[in-house]
């Protein structure tokens, strides 16, 4: 199917609180009908419900974004994955602006998120700030030592509070993941090659920081813009945008969508499969972790 010309909106930032989403039978069966068969099968393979909800929310976010931005009817959207697992639109595009449309999804903690841009490659990451499972922050940092540069560790360890250090740790992690995901190169990229310099010490909920700079192999990369957000007190998000050299006026904040908003324009692709609900409701929500 070819995409016809339509007016593209500005950058899109959406989130769904999957941690609070307890799908009813009707919601889960509707969601399963509104994704491609291979997506539905993949989601069903997850052992835990939280992972299945992450994956389902991510697919619904993508399909809604493509439908809203490009004007493709939901049932006609065709998605694929690169060798590194990055989702992309396989529909034939006959408009130059549409061909540049880029999107990316992430999930952690209570959220699944999406970022989309009309003319720039984009990557997004979200992380829940939490104490390590064993509760030993210095040991956790020691184990993660090789993931960050000396400059980054200096920034992370600036606060006296371990909690504030963890917030900076996950903020840096989000930035690195958003950059790598925008490149689409997967986990094989050597993270110590990436060095982030933060200008804003703390990003508050509702604000979007755009002054962080990135250095690759010690060389500043001026053609990358990073938009950082705090979704709430325990979740941070970063959006990497390639090709923007300066901050955007009125950067879009993340907007939390309910299931009804995600599926408002959805068109079922598949017949109802009652067994899909039975499979989902028999999954445990998450693995049981015991702190030592």
mmCIF file with all atom_site columns, N, CA and C in Angstrom, residues 152-211:
data_model
loop_
_atom_site.group_PDB
_atom_site.id
_atom_site.type_symbol
_atom_site.label_atom_id
_atom_site.label_alt_id
_atom_site.label_comp_id
_atom_site.label_asym_id
_atom_site.label_entity_id
_atom_site.label_seq_id
_atom_site.pdbx_PDB_ins_code
_atom_site.Cartn_x
_atom_site.Cartn_y
_atom_site.Cartn_z
_atom_site.occupancy
_atom_site.B_iso_or_equiv
_atom_site.pdbx_formal_charge
_atom_site.auth_seq_id
_atom_site.auth_comp_id
_atom_site.auth_asym_id
_atom_site.auth_atom_id
_atom_site.pdbx_PDB_model_num
ATOM 1   N N  . UNK A 1 152 ? 31.564 10.906 33.217 1.00 0.00 ? 152 UNK A N  1
ATOM 2   C CA . UNK A 1 152 ? 30.190 10.571 33.585 1.00 0.00 ? 152 UNK A CA 1
ATOM 3   C C  . UNK A 1 152 ? 30.113 10.090 35.039 1.00 0.00 ? 152 UNK A C  1
ATOM 4   N N  . UNK A 1 153 ? 31.078 9.256  35.451 1.00 0.00 ? 153 UNK A N  1
ATOM 5   C CA . UNK A 1 153 ? 31.080 8.784  36.838 1.00 0.00 ? 153 UNK A CA 1
ATOM 6   C C  . UNK A 1 153 ? 31.277 9.946  37.804 1.00 0.00 ? 153 UNK A C  1
ATOM 7   N N  . UNK A 1 154 ? 32.090 10.904 37.407 1.00 0.00 ? 154 UNK A N  1
ATOM 8   C CA . UNK A 1 154 ? 32.287 12.082 38.254 1.00 0.00 ? 154 UNK A CA 1
ATOM 9   C C  . UNK A 1 154 ? 30.976 12.826 38.458 1.00 0.00 ? 154 UNK A C  1
ATOM 10  N N  . UNK A 1 155 ? 30.181 12.939 37.391 1.00 0.00 ? 155 UNK A N  1
ATOM 11  C CA . UNK A 1 155 ? 28.881 13.599 37.486 1.00 0.00 ? 155 UNK A CA 1
ATOM 12  C C  . UNK A 1 155 ? 27.913 12.778 38.326 1.00 0.00 ? 155 UNK A C  1
ATOM 13  N N  . UNK A 1 156 ? 27.877 11.468 38.078 1.00 0.00 ? 156 UNK A N  1
ATOM 14  C CA . UNK A 1 156 ? 26.951 10.582 38.793 1.00 0.00 ? 156 UNK A CA 1
ATOM 15  C C  . UNK A 1 156 ? 27.202 10.617 40.300 1.00 0.00 ? 156 UNK A C  1
ATOM 16  N N  . UNK A 1 157 ? 28.466 10.678 40.699 1.00 0.00 ? 157 UNK A N  1
ATOM 17  C CA . UNK A 1 157 ? 28.810 10.598 42.120 1.00 0.00 ? 157 UNK A CA 1
ATOM 18  C C  . UNK A 1 157 ? 28.911 11.959 42.804 1.00 0.00 ? 157 UNK A C  1
ATOM 19  N N  . UNK A 1 158 ? 28.520 13.009 42.105 1.00 0.00 ? 158 UNK A N  1
ATOM 20  C CA . UNK A 1 158 ? 28.578 14.356 42.706 1.00 0.00 ? 158 UNK A CA 1
ATOM 21  C C  . UNK A 1 158 ? 27.680 14.499 43.933 1.00 0.00 ? 158 UNK A C  1
ATOM 22  N N  . UNK A 1 159 ? 26.413 14.063 43.897 1.00 0.00 ? 159 UNK A N  1
ATOM 23  C CA . UNK A 1 159 ? 25.561 14.207 45.088 1.00 0.00 ? 159 UNK A CA 1
ATOM 24  C C  . UNK A 1 159 ? 26.042 13.320 46.235 1.00 0.00 ? 159 UNK A C  1
ATOM 25  N N  . UNK A 1 160 ? 25.750 13.720 47.451 1.00 0.00 ? 160 UNK A N  1
ATOM 26  C CA . UNK A 1 160 ? 26.103 12.910 48.619 1.00 0.00 ? 160 UNK A CA 1
ATOM 27  C C  . UNK A 1 160 ? 25.106 11.760 48.797 1.00 0.00 ? 160 UNK A C  1
ATOM 28  N N  . UNK A 1 161 ? 23.851 11.986 48.418 1.00 0.00 ? 161 UNK A N  1
ATOM 29  C CA . UNK A 1 161 ? 22.797 11.001 48.591 1.00 0.00 ? 161 UNK A CA 1
ATOM 30  C C  . UNK A 1 161 ? 22.923 9.880  47.555 1.00 0.00 ? 161 UNK A C  1
ATOM 31  N N  . UNK A 1 162 ? 22.846 8.627  48.017 1.00 0.00 ? 162 UNK A N  1
ATOM 32  C CA . UNK A 1 162 ? 22.877 7.499  47.083 1.00 0.00 ? 162 UNK A CA 1
ATOM 33  C C  . UNK A 1 162 ? 21.684 7.533  46.140 1.00 0.00 ? 162 UNK A C  1
ATOM 34  N N  . UNK A 1 163 ? 20.518 7.968  46.636 1.00 0.00 ? 163 UNK A N  1
ATOM 35  C CA . UNK A 1 163 ? 19.334 8.053  45.774 1.00 0.00 ? 163 UNK A CA 1
ATOM 36  C C  . UNK A 1 163 ? 19.544 9.036  44.638 1.00 0.00 ? 163 UNK A C  1
ATOM 37  N N  . UNK A 1 164 ? 20.119 10.195 44.940 1.00 0.00 ? 164 UNK A N  1
ATOM 38  C CA . UNK A 1 164 ? 20.385 11.187 43.903 1.00 0.00 ? 164 UNK A CA 1
ATOM 39  C C  . UNK A 1 164 ? 21.443 10.677 42.925 1.00 0.00 ? 164 UNK A C  1
ATOM 40  N N  . UNK A 1 165 ? 22.403 9.906  43.433 1.00 0.00 ? 165 UNK A N  1
ATOM 41  C CA . UNK A 1 165 ? 23.385 9.290  42.534 1.00 0.00 ? 165 UNK A CA 1
ATOM 42  C C  . UNK A 1 165 ? 22.715 8.302  41.589 1.00 0.00 ? 165 UNK A C  1
ATOM 43  N N  . UNK A 1 166 ? 21.781 7.515  42.107 1.00 0.00 ? 166 UNK A N  1
ATOM 44  C CA . UNK A 1 166 ? 21.058 6.561  41.265 1.00 0.00 ? 166 UNK A CA 1
ATOM 45  C C  . UNK A 1 166 ? 20.234 7.283  40.196 1.00 0.00 ? 166 UNK A C  1
ATOM 46  N N  . UNK A 1 167 ? 19.640 8.388  40.540 1.00 0.00 ? 167 UNK A N  1
ATOM 47  C CA . UNK A 1 167 ? 18.875 9.153  39.554 1.00 0.00 ? 167 UNK A CA 1
ATOM 48  C C  . UNK A 1 167 ? 19.772 9.617  38.416 1.00 0.00 ? 167 UNK A C  1
ATOM 49  N N  . UNK A 1 168 ? 20.980 10.063 38.749 1.00 0.00 ? 168 UNK A N  1
ATOM 50  C CA . UNK A 1 168 ? 21.912 10.487 37.705 1.00 0.00 ? 168 UNK A CA 1
ATOM 51  C C  . UNK A 1 168 ? 22.438 9.286  36.921 1.00 0.00 ? 168 UNK A C  1
ATOM 52  N N  . UNK A 1 169 ? 22.624 8.162  37.607 1.00 0.00 ? 169 UNK A N  1
ATOM 53  C CA . UNK A 1 169 ? 23.047 6.943  36.916 1.00 0.00 ? 169 UNK A CA 1
ATOM 54  C C  . UNK A 1 169 ? 22.038 6.566  35.845 1.00 0.00 ? 169 UNK A C  1
ATOM 55  N N  . UNK A 1 170 ? 20.761 6.483  36.211 1.00 0.00 ? 170 UNK A N  1
ATOM 56  C CA . UNK A 1 170 ? 19.738 6.069  35.248 1.00 0.00 ? 170 UNK A CA 1
ATOM 57  C C  . UNK A 1 170 ? 19.487 7.138  34.198 1.00 0.00 ? 170 UNK A C  1
ATOM 58  N N  . UNK A 1 171 ? 19.710 8.380  34.556 1.00 0.00 ? 171 UNK A N  1
ATOM 59  C CA . UNK A 1 171 ? 19.601 9.449  33.547 1.00 0.00 ? 171 UNK A CA 1
ATOM 60  C C  . UNK A 1 171 ? 20.660 9.265  32.471 1.00 0.00 ? 171 UNK A C  1
ATOM 61  N N  . UNK A 1 172 ? 21.904 8.988  32.875 1.00 0.00 ? 172 UNK A N  1
ATOM 62  C CA . UNK A 1 172 ? 22.953 8.727  31.896 1.00 0.00 ? 172 UNK A CA 1
ATOM 63  C C  . UNK A 1 172 ? 22.647 7.467  31.082 1.00 0.00 ? 172 UNK A C  1
ATOM 64  N N  . UNK A 1 173 ? 22.119 6.432  31.747 1.00 0.00 ? 173 UNK A N  1
ATOM 65  C CA . UNK A 1 173 ? 21.800 5.198  31.031 1.00 0.00 ? 173 UNK A CA 1
ATOM 66  C C  . UNK A 1 173 ? 20.745 5.454  29.959 1.00 0.00 ? 173 UNK A C  1
ATOM 67  N N  . UNK A 1 174 ? 19.738 6.234  30.310 1.00 0.00 ? 174 UNK A N  1
ATOM 68  C CA . UNK A 1 174 ? 18.699 6.588  29.336 1.00 0.00 ? 174 UNK A CA 1
ATOM 69  C C  . UNK A 1 174 ? 19.291 7.298  28.126 1.00 0.00 ? 174 UNK A C  1
ATOM 70  N N  . UNK A 1 175 ? 20.176 8.238  28.384 1.00 0.00 ? 175 UNK A N  1
ATOM 71  C CA . UNK A 1 175 ? 20.793 8.985  27.292 1.00 0.00 ? 175 UNK A CA 1
ATOM 72  C C  . UNK A 1 175 ? 21.571 8.059  26.362 1.00 0.00 ? 175 UNK A C  1
ATOM 73  N N  . UNK A 1 176 ? 22.353 7.159  26.934 1.00 0.00 ? 176 UNK A N  1
ATOM 74  C CA . UNK A 1 176 ? 23.150 6.245  26.112 1.00 0.00 ? 176 UNK A CA 1
ATOM 75  C C  . UNK A 1 176 ? 22.254 5.324  25.292 1.00 0.00 ? 176 UNK A C  1
ATOM 76  N N  . UNK A 1 177 ? 21.229 4.772  25.937 1.00 0.00 ? 177 UNK A N  1
ATOM 77  C CA . UNK A 1 177 ? 20.332 3.869  25.233 1.00 0.00 ? 177 UNK A CA 1
ATOM 78  C C  . UNK A 1 177 ? 19.559 4.584  24.129 1.00 0.00 ? 177 UNK A C  1
ATOM 79  N N  . UNK A 1 178 ? 19.132 5.815  24.383 1.00 0.00 ? 178 UNK A N  1
ATOM 80  C CA . UNK A 1 178 ? 18.385 6.556  23.354 1.00 0.00 ? 178 UNK A CA 1
ATOM 81  C C  . UNK A 1 178 ? 19.260 6.783  22.125 1.00 0.00 ? 178 UNK A C  1
ATOM 82  N N  . UNK A 1 179 ? 20.540 7.083  22.349 1.00 0.00 ? 179 UNK A N  1
ATOM 83  C CA . UNK A 1 179 ? 21.475 7.315  21.236 1.00 0.00 ? 179 UNK A CA 1
ATOM 84  C C  . UNK A 1 179 ? 21.706 6.024  20.446 1.00 0.00 ? 179 UNK A C  1
ATOM 85  N N  . UNK A 1 180 ? 21.993 4.938  21.150 1.00 0.00 ? 180 UNK A N  1
ATOM 86  C CA . UNK A 1 180 ? 22.254 3.659  20.490 1.00 0.00 ? 180 UNK A CA 1
ATOM 87  C C  . UNK A 1 180 ? 21.013 3.185  19.739 1.00 0.00 ? 180 UNK A C  1
ATOM 88  N N  . UNK A 1 181 ? 19.830 3.395  20.329 1.00 0.00 ? 181 UNK A N  1
ATOM 89  C CA . UNK A 1 181 ? 18.592 2.970  19.668 1.00 0.00 ? 181 UNK A CA 1
ATOM 90  C C  . UNK A 1 181 ? 18.292 3.813  18.438 1.00 0.00 ? 181 UNK A C  1
ATOM 91  N N  . UNK A 1 182 ? 18.650 5.084  18.473 1.00 0.00 ? 182 UNK A N  1
ATOM 92  C CA . UNK A 1 182 ? 18.475 5.919  17.280 1.00 0.00 ? 182 UNK A CA 1
ATOM 93  C C  . UNK A 1 182 ? 19.369 5.427  16.151 1.00 0.00 ? 182 UNK A C  1
ATOM 94  N N  . UNK A 1 183 ? 20.578 5.026  16.496 1.00 0.00 ? 183 UNK A N  1
ATOM 95  C CA . UNK A 1 183 ? 21.489 4.477  15.492 1.00 0.00 ? 183 UNK A CA 1
ATOM 96  C C  . UNK A 1 183 ? 21.016 3.128  14.980 1.00 0.00 ? 183 UNK A C  1
ATOM 97  N N  . UNK A 1 184 ? 20.277 2.404  15.842 1.00 0.00 ? 184 UNK A N  1
ATOM 98  C CA . UNK A 1 184 ? 19.779 1.097  15.448 1.00 0.00 ? 184 UNK A CA 1
ATOM 99  C C  . UNK A 1 184 ? 20.843 0.023  15.434 1.00 0.00 ? 184 UNK A C  1
ATOM 100 N N  . UNK A 1 185 ? 21.878 0.187  16.284 1.00 0.00 ? 185 UNK A N  1
ATOM 101 C CA . UNK A 1 185 ? 23.002 -0.752 16.251 1.00 0.00 ? 185 UNK A CA 1
ATOM 102 C C  . UNK A 1 185 ? 22.946 -1.785 17.359 1.00 0.00 ? 185 UNK A C  1
ATOM 103 N N  . UNK A 1 186 ? 21.982 -1.676 18.275 1.00 0.00 ? 186 UNK A N  1
ATOM 104 C CA . UNK A 1 186 ? 21.835 -2.688 19.306 1.00 0.00 ? 186 UNK A CA 1
ATOM 105 C C  . UNK A 1 186 ? 22.884 -2.572 20.394 1.00 0.00 ? 186 UNK A C  1
ATOM 106 N N  . UNK A 1 187 ? 22.998 -3.634 21.209 1.00 0.00 ? 187 UNK A N  1
ATOM 107 C CA . UNK A 1 187 ? 23.841 -3.594 22.394 1.00 0.00 ? 187 UNK A CA 1
ATOM 108 C C  . UNK A 1 187 ? 25.317 -3.784 22.093 1.00 0.00 ? 187 UNK A C  1
ATOM 109 N N  . UNK A 1 188 ? 25.686 -3.983 20.837 1.00 0.00 ? 188 UNK A N  1
ATOM 110 C CA . UNK A 1 188 ? 27.082 -4.194 20.493 1.00 0.00 ? 188 UNK A CA 1
ATOM 111 C C  . UNK A 1 188 ? 27.922 -2.934 20.510 1.00 0.00 ? 188 UNK A C  1
ATOM 112 N N  . UNK A 1 189 ? 27.312 -1.763 20.615 1.00 0.00 ? 189 UNK A N  1
ATOM 113 C CA . UNK A 1 189 ? 28.044 -0.502 20.598 1.00 0.00 ? 189 UNK A CA 1
ATOM 114 C C  . UNK A 1 189 ? 28.785 -0.335 21.929 1.00 0.00 ? 189 UNK A C  1
ATOM 115 N N  . UNK A 1 190 ? 30.054 0.007  21.876 1.00 0.00 ? 190 UNK A N  1
ATOM 116 C CA . UNK A 1 190 ? 30.861 0.191  23.076 1.00 0.00 ? 190 UNK A CA 1
ATOM 117 C C  . UNK A 1 190 ? 30.442 1.477  23.790 1.00 0.00 ? 190 UNK A C  1
ATOM 118 N N  . UNK A 1 191 ? 29.797 1.324  24.955 1.00 0.00 ? 191 UNK A N  1
ATOM 119 C CA . UNK A 1 191 ? 29.201 2.473  25.632 1.00 0.00 ? 191 UNK A CA 1
ATOM 120 C C  . UNK A 1 191 ? 30.223 3.476  26.139 1.00 0.00 ? 191 UNK A C  1
ATOM 121 N N  . UNK A 1 192 ? 31.458 3.047  26.386 1.00 0.00 ? 192 UNK A N  1
ATOM 122 C CA . UNK A 1 192 ? 32.473 4.001  26.854 1.00 0.00 ? 192 UNK A CA 1
ATOM 123 C C  . UNK A 1 192 ? 32.911 4.959  25.758 1.00 0.00 ? 192 UNK A C  1
ATOM 124 N N  . UNK A 1 193 ? 32.567 4.661  24.517 1.00 0.00 ? 193 UNK A N  1
ATOM 125 C CA . UNK A 1 193 ? 32.853 5.606  23.438 1.00 0.00 ? 193 UNK A CA 1
ATOM 126 C C  . UNK A 1 193 ? 31.940 6.824  23.520 1.00 0.00 ? 193 UNK A C  1
ATOM 127 N N  . UNK A 1 194 ? 30.808 6.662  24.221 1.00 0.00 ? 194 UNK A N  1
ATOM 128 C CA . UNK A 1 194 ? 29.814 7.730  24.337 1.00 0.00 ? 194 UNK A CA 1
ATOM 129 C C  . UNK A 1 194 ? 30.023 8.446  25.662 1.00 0.00 ? 194 UNK A C  1
ATOM 130 N N  . UNK A 1 195 ? 30.187 9.760  25.597 1.00 0.00 ? 195 UNK A N  1
ATOM 131 C CA . UNK A 1 195 ? 30.441 10.549 26.808 1.00 0.00 ? 195 UNK A CA 1
ATOM 132 C C  . UNK A 1 195 ? 29.457 11.715 26.850 1.00 0.00 ? 195 UNK A C  1
ATOM 133 N N  . UNK A 1 196 ? 28.545 11.688 27.829 1.00 0.00 ? 196 UNK A N  1
ATOM 134 C CA . UNK A 1 196 ? 27.541 12.742 27.943 1.00 0.00 ? 196 UNK A CA 1
ATOM 135 C C  . UNK A 1 196 ? 27.963 13.797 28.959 1.00 0.00 ? 196 UNK A C  1
ATOM 136 N N  . UNK A 1 197 ? 27.742 15.051 28.579 1.00 0.00 ? 197 UNK A N  1
ATOM 137 C CA . UNK A 1 197 ? 28.024 16.193 29.444 1.00 0.00 ? 197 UNK A CA 1
ATOM 138 C C  . UNK A 1 197 ? 26.703 16.879 29.771 1.00 0.00 ? 197 UNK A C  1
ATOM 139 N N  . UNK A 1 198 ? 26.292 16.760 31.023 1.00 0.00 ? 198 UNK A N  1
ATOM 140 C CA . UNK A 1 198 ? 25.014 17.334 31.475 1.00 0.00 ? 198 UNK A CA 1
ATOM 141 C C  . UNK A 1 198 ? 25.203 18.789 31.876 1.00 0.00 ? 198 UNK A C  1
ATOM 142 N N  . UNK A 1 199 ? 24.308 19.643 31.408 1.00 0.00 ? 199 UNK A N  1
ATOM 143 C CA . UNK A 1 199 ? 24.331 21.049 31.792 1.00 0.00 ? 199 UNK A CA 1
ATOM 144 C C  . UNK A 1 199 ? 23.277 21.355 32.856 1.00 0.00 ? 199 UNK A C  1
ATOM 145 N N  . UNK A 1 200 ? 22.163 20.626 32.816 1.00 0.00 ? 200 UNK A N  1
ATOM 146 C CA . UNK A 1 200 ? 21.084 20.800 33.791 1.00 0.00 ? 200 UNK A CA 1
ATOM 147 C C  . UNK A 1 200 ? 21.232 19.735 34.872 1.00 0.00 ? 200 UNK A C  1
ATOM 148 N N  . UNK A 1 201 ? 21.531 20.128 36.123 1.00 0.00 ? 201 UNK A N  1
ATOM 149 C CA . UNK A 1 201 ? 21.787 19.137 37.179 1.00 0.00 ? 201 UNK A CA 1
ATOM 150 C C  . UNK A 1 201 ? 20.597 18.230 37.479 1.00 0.00 ? 201 UNK A C  1
ATOM 151 N N  . UNK A 1 202 ? 19.386 18.783 37.407 1.00 0.00 ? 202 UNK A N  1
ATOM 152 C CA . UNK A 1 202 ? 18.199 18.005 37.760 1.00 0.00 ? 202 UNK A CA 1
ATOM 153 C C  . UNK A 1 202 ? 17.058 18.341 36.802 1.00 0.00 ? 202 UNK A C  1
ATOM 154 N N  . UNK A 1 203 ? 16.403 17.304 36.277 1.00 0.00 ? 203 UNK A N  1
ATOM 155 C CA . UNK A 1 203 ? 15.246 17.491 35.404 1.00 0.00 ? 203 UNK A CA 1
ATOM 156 C C  . UNK A 1 203 ? 13.995 17.220 36.235 1.00 0.00 ? 203 UNK A C  1
ATOM 157 N N  . UNK A 1 204 ? 13.135 18.213 36.342 1.00 0.00 ? 204 UNK A N  1
ATOM 158 C CA . UNK A 1 204 ? 11.930 18.079 37.161 1.00 0.00 ? 204 UNK A CA 1
ATOM 159 C C  . UNK A 1 204 ? 10.757 17.573 36.332 1.00 0.00 ? 204 UNK A C  1
ATOM 160 N N  . UNK A 1 205 ? 9.826  16.940 37.008 1.00 0.00 ? 205 UNK A N  1
ATOM 161 C CA . UNK A 1 205 ? 8.633  16.429 36.347 1.00 0.00 ? 205 UNK A CA 1
ATOM 162 C C  . UNK A 1 205 ? 7.908  17.551 35.621 1.00 0.00 ? 205 UNK A C  1
ATOM 163 N N  . UNK A 1 206 ? 7.562  17.307 34.363 1.00 0.00 ? 206 UNK A N  1
ATOM 164 C CA . UNK A 1 206 ? 6.868  18.306 33.561 1.00 0.00 ? 206 UNK A CA 1
ATOM 165 C C  . UNK A 1 206 ? 7.790  19.184 32.741 1.00 0.00 ? 206 UNK A C  1
ATOM 166 N N  . UNK A 1 207 ? 9.098  19.123 33.022 1.00 0.00 ? 207 UNK A N  1
ATOM 167 C CA . UNK A 1 207 ? 10.059 19.910 32.265 1.00 0.00 ? 207 UNK A CA 1
ATOM 168 C C  . UNK A 1 207 ? 10.747 19.049 31.207 1.00 0.00 ? 207 UNK A C  1
ATOM 169 N N  . UNK A 1 208 ? 11.295 19.703 30.172 1.00 0.00 ? 208 UNK A N  1
ATOM 170 C CA . UNK A 1 208 ? 12.079 19.023 29.152 1.00 0.00 ? 208 UNK A CA 1
ATOM 171 C C  . UNK A 1 208 ? 13.415 19.742 29.031 1.00 0.00 ? 208 UNK A C  1
ATOM 172 N N  . UNK A 1 209 ? 14.489 19.046 29.370 1.00 0.00 ? 209 UNK A N  1
ATOM 173 C CA . UNK A 1 209 ? 15.834 19.613 29.265 1.00 0.00 ? 209 UNK A CA 1
ATOM 174 C C  . UNK A 1 209 ? 16.412 19.294 27.888 1.00 0.00 ? 209 UNK A C  1
ATOM 175 N N  . UNK A 1 210 ? 17.096 20.280 27.278 1.00 0.00 ? 210 UNK A N  1
ATOM 176 C CA . UNK A 1 210 ? 17.621 20.084 25.926 1.00 0.00 ? 210 UNK A CA 1
ATOM 177 C C  . UNK A 1 210 ? 19.077 20.517 25.784 1.00 0.00 ? 210 UNK A C  1
ATOM 178 N N  . UNK A 1 211 ? 19.793 20.658 26.896 1.00 0.00 ? 211 UNK A N  1
ATOM 179 C CA . UNK A 1 211 ? 21.146 21.219 26.812 1.00 0.00 ? 211 UNK A CA 1
ATOM 180 C C  . UNK A 1 211 ? 22.260 20.199 27.032 1.00 0.00 ? 211 UNK A C  1
#
